[in-house]
Backbone as a printed PyTorch tensor [residue, N CA C, xyz], in Angstrom:
tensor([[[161.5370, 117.3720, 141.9240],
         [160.1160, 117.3000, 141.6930],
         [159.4700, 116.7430, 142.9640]],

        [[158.3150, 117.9490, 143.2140],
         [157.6310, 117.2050, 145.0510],
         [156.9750, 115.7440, 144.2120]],

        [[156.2580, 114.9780, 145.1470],
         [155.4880, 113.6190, 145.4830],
         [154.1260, 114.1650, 144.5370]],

        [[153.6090, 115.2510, 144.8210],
         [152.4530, 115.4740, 144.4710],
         [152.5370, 115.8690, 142.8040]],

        [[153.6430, 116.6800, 142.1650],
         [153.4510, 116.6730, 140.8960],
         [154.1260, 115.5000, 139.8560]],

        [[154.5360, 114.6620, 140.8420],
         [154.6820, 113.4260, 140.3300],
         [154.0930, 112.4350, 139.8420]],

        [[153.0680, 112.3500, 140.6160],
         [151.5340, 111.7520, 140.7150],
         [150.7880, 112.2310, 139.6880]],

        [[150.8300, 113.6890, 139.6590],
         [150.4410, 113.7570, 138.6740],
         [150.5530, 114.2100, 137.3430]],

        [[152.2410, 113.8780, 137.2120],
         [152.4990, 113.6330, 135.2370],
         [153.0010, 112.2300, 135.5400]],

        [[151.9260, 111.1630, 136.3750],
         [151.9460, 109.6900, 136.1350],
         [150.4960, 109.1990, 135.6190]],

        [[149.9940, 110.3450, 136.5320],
         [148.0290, 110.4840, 135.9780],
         [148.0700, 110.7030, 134.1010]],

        [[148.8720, 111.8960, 134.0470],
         [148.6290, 112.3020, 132.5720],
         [149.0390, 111.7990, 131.5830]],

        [[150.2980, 110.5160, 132.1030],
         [150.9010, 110.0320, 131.3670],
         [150.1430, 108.9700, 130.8890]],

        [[149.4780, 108.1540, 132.1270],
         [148.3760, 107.2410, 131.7440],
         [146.9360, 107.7030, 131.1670]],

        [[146.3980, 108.8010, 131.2590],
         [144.9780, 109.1540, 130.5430],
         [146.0540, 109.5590, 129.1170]],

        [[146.6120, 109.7110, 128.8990],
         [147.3780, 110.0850, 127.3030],
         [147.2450, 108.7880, 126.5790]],

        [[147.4230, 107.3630, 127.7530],
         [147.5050, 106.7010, 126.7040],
         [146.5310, 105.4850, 127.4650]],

        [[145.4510, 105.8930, 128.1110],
         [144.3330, 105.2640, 127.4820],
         [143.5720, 105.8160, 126.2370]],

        [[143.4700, 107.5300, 126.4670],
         [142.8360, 108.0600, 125.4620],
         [143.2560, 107.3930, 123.9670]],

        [[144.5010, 107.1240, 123.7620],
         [145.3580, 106.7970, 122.3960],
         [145.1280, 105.3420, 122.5920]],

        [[145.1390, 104.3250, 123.2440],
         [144.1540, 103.0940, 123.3880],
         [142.8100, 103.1720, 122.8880]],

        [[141.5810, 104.1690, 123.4290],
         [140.4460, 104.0880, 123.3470],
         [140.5350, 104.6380, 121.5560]],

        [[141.3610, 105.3170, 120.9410],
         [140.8050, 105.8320, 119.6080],
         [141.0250, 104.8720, 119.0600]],

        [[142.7180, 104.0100, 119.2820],
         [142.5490, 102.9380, 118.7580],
         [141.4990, 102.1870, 117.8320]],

        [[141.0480, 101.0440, 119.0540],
         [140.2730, 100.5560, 119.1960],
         [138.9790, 100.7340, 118.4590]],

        [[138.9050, 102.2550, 118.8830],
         [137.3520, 102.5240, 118.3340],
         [137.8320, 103.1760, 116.7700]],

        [[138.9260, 103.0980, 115.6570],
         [139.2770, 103.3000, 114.3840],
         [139.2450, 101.9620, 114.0380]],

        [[139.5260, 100.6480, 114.6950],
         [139.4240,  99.5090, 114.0530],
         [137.6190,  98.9710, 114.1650]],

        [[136.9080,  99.5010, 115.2300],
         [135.9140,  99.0400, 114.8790],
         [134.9170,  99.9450, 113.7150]],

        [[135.2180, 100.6000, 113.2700],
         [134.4590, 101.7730, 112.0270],
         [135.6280, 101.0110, 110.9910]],

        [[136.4230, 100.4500, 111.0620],
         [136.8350,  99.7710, 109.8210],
         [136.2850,  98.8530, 109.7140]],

        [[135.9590,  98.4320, 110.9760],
         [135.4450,  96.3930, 110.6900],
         [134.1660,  96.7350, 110.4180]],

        [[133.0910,  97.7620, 110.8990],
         [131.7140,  97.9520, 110.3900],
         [131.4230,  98.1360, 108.9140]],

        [[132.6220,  99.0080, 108.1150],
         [132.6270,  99.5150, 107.0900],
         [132.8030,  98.4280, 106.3480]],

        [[134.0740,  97.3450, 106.3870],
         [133.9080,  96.5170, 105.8250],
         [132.6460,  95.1660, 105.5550]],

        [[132.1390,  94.9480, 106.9880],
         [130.8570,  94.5490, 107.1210],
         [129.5510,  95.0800, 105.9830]],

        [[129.7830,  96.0590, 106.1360],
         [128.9830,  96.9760, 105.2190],
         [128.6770,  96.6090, 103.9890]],

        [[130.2730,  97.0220, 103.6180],
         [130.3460,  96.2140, 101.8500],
         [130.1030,  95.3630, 101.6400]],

        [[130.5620,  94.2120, 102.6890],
         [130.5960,  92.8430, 102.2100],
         [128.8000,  92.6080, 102.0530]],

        [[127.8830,  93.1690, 103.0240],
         [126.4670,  92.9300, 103.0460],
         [126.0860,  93.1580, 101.7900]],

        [[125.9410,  94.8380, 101.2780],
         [125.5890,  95.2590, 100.1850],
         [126.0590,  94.7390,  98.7440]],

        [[127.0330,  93.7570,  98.9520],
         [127.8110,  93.3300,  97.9630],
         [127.1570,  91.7380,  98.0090]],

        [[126.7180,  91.3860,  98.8170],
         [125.9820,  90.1560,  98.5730],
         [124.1300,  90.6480,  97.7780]],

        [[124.0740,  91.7100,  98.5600],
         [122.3370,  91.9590,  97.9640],
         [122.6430,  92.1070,  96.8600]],

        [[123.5910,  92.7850,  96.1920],
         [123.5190,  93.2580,  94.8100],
         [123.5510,  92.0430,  94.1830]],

        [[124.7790,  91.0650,  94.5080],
         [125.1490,  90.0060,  93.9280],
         [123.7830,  88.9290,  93.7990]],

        [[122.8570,  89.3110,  94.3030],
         [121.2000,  88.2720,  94.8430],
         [120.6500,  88.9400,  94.0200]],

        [[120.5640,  90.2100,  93.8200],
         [119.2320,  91.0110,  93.0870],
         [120.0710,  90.9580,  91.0170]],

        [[121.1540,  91.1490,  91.0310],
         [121.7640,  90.4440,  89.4350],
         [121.7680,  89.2830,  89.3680]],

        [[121.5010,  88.1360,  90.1230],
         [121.4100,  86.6080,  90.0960],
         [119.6710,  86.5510,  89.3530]],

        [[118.9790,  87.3290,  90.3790],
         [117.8590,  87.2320,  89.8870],
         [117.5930,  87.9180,  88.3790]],

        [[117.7740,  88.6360,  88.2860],
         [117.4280,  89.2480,  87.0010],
         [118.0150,  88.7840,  85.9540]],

        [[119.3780,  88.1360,  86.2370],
         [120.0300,  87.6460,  85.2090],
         [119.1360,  85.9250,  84.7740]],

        [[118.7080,  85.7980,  85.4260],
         [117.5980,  84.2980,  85.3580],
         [116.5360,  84.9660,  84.6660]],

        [[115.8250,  85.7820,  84.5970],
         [115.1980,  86.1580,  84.1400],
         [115.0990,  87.1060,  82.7290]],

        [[116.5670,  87.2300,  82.4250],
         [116.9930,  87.6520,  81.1030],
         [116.2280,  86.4870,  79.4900]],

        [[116.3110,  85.5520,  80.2220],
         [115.5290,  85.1300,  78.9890],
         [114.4770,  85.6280,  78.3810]],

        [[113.5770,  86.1370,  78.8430],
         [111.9800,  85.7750,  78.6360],
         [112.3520,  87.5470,  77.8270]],

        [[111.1130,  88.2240,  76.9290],
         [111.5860,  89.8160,  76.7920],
         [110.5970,  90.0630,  77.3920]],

        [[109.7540,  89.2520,  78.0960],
         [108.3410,  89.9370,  79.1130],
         [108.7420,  89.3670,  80.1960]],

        [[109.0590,  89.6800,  81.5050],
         [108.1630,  89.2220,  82.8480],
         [108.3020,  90.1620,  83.8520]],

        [[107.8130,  89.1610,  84.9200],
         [107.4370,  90.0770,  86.2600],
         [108.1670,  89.2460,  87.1130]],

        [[109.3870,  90.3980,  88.1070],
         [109.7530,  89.5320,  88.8380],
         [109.6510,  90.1390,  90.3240]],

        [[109.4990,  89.3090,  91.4860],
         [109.5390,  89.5920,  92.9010],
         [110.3740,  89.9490,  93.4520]],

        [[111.7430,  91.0660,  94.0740],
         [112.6560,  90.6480,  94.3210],
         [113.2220,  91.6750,  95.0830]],

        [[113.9010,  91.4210,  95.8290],
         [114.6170,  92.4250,  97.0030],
         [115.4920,  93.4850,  96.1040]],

        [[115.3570,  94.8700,  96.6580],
         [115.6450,  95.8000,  95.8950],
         [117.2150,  96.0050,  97.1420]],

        [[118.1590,  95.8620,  96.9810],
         [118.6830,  97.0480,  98.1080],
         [118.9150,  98.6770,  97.8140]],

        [[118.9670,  98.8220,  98.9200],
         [119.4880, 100.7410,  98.7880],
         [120.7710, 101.0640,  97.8880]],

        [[121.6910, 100.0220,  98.2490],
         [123.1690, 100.8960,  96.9250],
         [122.7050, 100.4460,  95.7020]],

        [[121.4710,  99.9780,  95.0130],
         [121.3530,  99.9760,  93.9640],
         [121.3570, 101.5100,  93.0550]],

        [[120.6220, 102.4670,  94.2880],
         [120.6820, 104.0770,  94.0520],
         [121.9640, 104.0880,  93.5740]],

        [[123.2090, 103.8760,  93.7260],
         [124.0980, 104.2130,  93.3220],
         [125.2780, 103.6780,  92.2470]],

        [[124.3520, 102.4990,  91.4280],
         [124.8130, 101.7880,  90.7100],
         [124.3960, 102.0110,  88.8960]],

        [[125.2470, 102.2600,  88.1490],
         [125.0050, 102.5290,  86.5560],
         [125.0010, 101.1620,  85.9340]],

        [[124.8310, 100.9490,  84.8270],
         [124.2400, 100.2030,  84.0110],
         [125.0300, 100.3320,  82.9850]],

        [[125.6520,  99.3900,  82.0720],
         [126.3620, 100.0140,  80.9680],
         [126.6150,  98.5500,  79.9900]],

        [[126.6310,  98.2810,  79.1070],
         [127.1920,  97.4490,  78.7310],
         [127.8210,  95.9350,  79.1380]],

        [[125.9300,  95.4540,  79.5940],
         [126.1160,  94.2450,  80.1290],
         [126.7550,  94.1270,  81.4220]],

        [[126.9170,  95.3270,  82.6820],
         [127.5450,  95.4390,  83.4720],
         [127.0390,  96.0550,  84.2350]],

        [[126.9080,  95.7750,  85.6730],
         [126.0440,  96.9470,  86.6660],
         [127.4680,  97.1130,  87.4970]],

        [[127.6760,  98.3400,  87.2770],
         [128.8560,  98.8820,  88.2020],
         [128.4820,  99.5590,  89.6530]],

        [[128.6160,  99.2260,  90.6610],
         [128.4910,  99.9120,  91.6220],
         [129.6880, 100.0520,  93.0950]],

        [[130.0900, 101.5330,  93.1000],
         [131.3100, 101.3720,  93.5130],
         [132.2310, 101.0990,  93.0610]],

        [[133.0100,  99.9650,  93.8180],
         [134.2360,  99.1980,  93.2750],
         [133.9490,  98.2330,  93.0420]],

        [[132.3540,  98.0820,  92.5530],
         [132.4890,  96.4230,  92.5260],
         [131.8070,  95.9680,  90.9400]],

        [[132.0580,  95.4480,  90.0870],
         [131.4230,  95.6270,  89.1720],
         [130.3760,  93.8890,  88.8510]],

        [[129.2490,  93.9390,  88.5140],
         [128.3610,  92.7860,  88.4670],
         [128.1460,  92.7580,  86.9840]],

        [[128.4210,  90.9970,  86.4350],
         [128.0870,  90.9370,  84.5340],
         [126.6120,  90.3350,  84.7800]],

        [[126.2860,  90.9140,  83.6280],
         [124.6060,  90.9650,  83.5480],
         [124.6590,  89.9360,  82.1870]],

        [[123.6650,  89.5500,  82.1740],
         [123.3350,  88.5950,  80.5570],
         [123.0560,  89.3940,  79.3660]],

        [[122.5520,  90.4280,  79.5650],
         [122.1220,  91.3090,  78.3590],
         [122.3960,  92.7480,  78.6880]],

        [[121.9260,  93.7720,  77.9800],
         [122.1340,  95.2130,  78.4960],
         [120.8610,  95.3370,  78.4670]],

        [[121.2730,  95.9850,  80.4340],
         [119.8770,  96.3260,  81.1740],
         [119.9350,  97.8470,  81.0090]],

        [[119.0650,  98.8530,  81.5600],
         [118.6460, 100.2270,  81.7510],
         [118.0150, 100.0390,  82.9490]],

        [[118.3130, 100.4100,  83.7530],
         [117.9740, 100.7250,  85.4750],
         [116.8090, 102.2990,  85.2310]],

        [[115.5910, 101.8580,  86.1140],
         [115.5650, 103.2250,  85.7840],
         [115.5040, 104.0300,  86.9170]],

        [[115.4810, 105.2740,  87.5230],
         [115.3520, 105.7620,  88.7420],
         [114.3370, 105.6970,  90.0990]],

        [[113.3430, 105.3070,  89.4180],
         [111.7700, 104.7640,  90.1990],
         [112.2350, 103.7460,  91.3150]],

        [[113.5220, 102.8790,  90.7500],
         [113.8680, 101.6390,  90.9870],
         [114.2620, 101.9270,  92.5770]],

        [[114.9990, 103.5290,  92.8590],
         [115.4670, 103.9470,  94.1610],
         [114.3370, 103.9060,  95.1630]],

        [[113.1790, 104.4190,  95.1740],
         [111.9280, 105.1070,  95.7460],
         [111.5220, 104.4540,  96.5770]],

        [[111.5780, 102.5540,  95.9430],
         [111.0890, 101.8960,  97.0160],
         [112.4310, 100.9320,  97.7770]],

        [[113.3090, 100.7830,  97.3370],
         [114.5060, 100.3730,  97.6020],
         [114.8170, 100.1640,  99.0800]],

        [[115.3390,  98.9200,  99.2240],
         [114.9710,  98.2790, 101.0460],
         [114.1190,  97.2960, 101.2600]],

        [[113.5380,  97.2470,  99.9310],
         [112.0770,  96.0030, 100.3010],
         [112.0690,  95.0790,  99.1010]],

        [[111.5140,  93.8700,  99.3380],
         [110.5020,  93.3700,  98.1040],
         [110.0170,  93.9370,  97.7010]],

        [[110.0680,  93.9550,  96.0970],
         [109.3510,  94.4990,  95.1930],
         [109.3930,  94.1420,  93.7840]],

        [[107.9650,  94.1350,  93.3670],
         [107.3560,  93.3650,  91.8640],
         [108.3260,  94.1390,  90.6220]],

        [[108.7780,  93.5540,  89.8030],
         [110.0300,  94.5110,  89.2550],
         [109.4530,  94.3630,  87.7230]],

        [[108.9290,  94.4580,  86.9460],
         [108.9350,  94.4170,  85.4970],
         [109.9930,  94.4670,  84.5920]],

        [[110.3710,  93.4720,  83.9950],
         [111.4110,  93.6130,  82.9360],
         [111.1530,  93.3180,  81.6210]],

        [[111.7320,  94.5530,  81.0260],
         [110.8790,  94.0880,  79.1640],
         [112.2590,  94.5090,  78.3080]],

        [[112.2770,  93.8940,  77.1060],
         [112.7520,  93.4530,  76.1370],
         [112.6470,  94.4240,  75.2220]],

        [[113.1140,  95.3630,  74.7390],
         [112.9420,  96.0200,  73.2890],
         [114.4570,  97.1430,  72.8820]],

        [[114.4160,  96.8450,  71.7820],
         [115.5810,  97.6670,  71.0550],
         [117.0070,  96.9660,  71.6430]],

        [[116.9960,  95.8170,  71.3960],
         [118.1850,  95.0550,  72.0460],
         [119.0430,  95.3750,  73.5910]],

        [[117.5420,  96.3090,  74.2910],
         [118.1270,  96.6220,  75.5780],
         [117.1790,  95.9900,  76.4260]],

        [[117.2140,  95.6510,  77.9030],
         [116.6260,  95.2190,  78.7660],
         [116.2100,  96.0860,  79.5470]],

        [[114.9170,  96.6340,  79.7530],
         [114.4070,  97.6960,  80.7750],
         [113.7520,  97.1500,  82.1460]],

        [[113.9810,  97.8240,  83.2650],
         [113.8280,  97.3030,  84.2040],
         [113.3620,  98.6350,  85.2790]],

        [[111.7550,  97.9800,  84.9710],
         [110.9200,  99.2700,  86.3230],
         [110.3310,  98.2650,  87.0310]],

        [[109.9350,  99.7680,  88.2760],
         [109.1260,  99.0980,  89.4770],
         [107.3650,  99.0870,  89.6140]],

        [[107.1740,  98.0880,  90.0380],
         [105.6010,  98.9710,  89.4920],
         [104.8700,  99.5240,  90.3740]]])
């Protein structure tokens, strides 16, 4: 083997494995974001059922309260707001209703009322 094609399957040998370095690297950071992720959305949820669950007493009020976005993707069932893999216990059985998505991301005045042994919960 001459000098010159030596050089260069020493070049290719090393861009092979920076490239396989650089994916590395950049697969652990889309894991660590992802997990970041959850852990965020998993605290809002856990803030926005803190609140409402305080407010389960009353069968009338009005409450103020940060909506997040994965709420869009969370059901309601039997004293339980499931979302994802994560499941949140509620004080009573709520009904989410879809309105709730629209403004989702912000503060917002939330109405919760009391009837037929279920808890309804719109935006106004």
């Amino acid at each position: 083997m001459d000098k010159h094609a030596q050089i260069s399957l020493e070049f290719l040998i090393y861009l092979a494995i920076s490239a396989i370095s650089l994916l590395f690297i950049l697969s652990i950071y889309i894991e660590g974001t992802s997990e970041l992720n959850s852990s965020v959305n998993n605290a809002y949820l856990g803030s926005f059922v803190s609140a409402i669950n305080s407010n389960m007493n009353y069968y009338e009020s009005n409450v103020q309260l940060y909506v997040p976005k994965s709420i869009c993707n969370c059901t309601s069932s039997n004293e339980y707001l499931s979302c994802a893999y994560e499941k949140f216990k509620l004080y009573g059985n709520l009904s989410i209703t879809k309105e709730i998505c629209l403004n989702s991301g912000s503060i917002e005045t939330m109405d919760l009322y009391y009837s037929n042994g279920k808890y309804m919960l719109y935006s106004d």
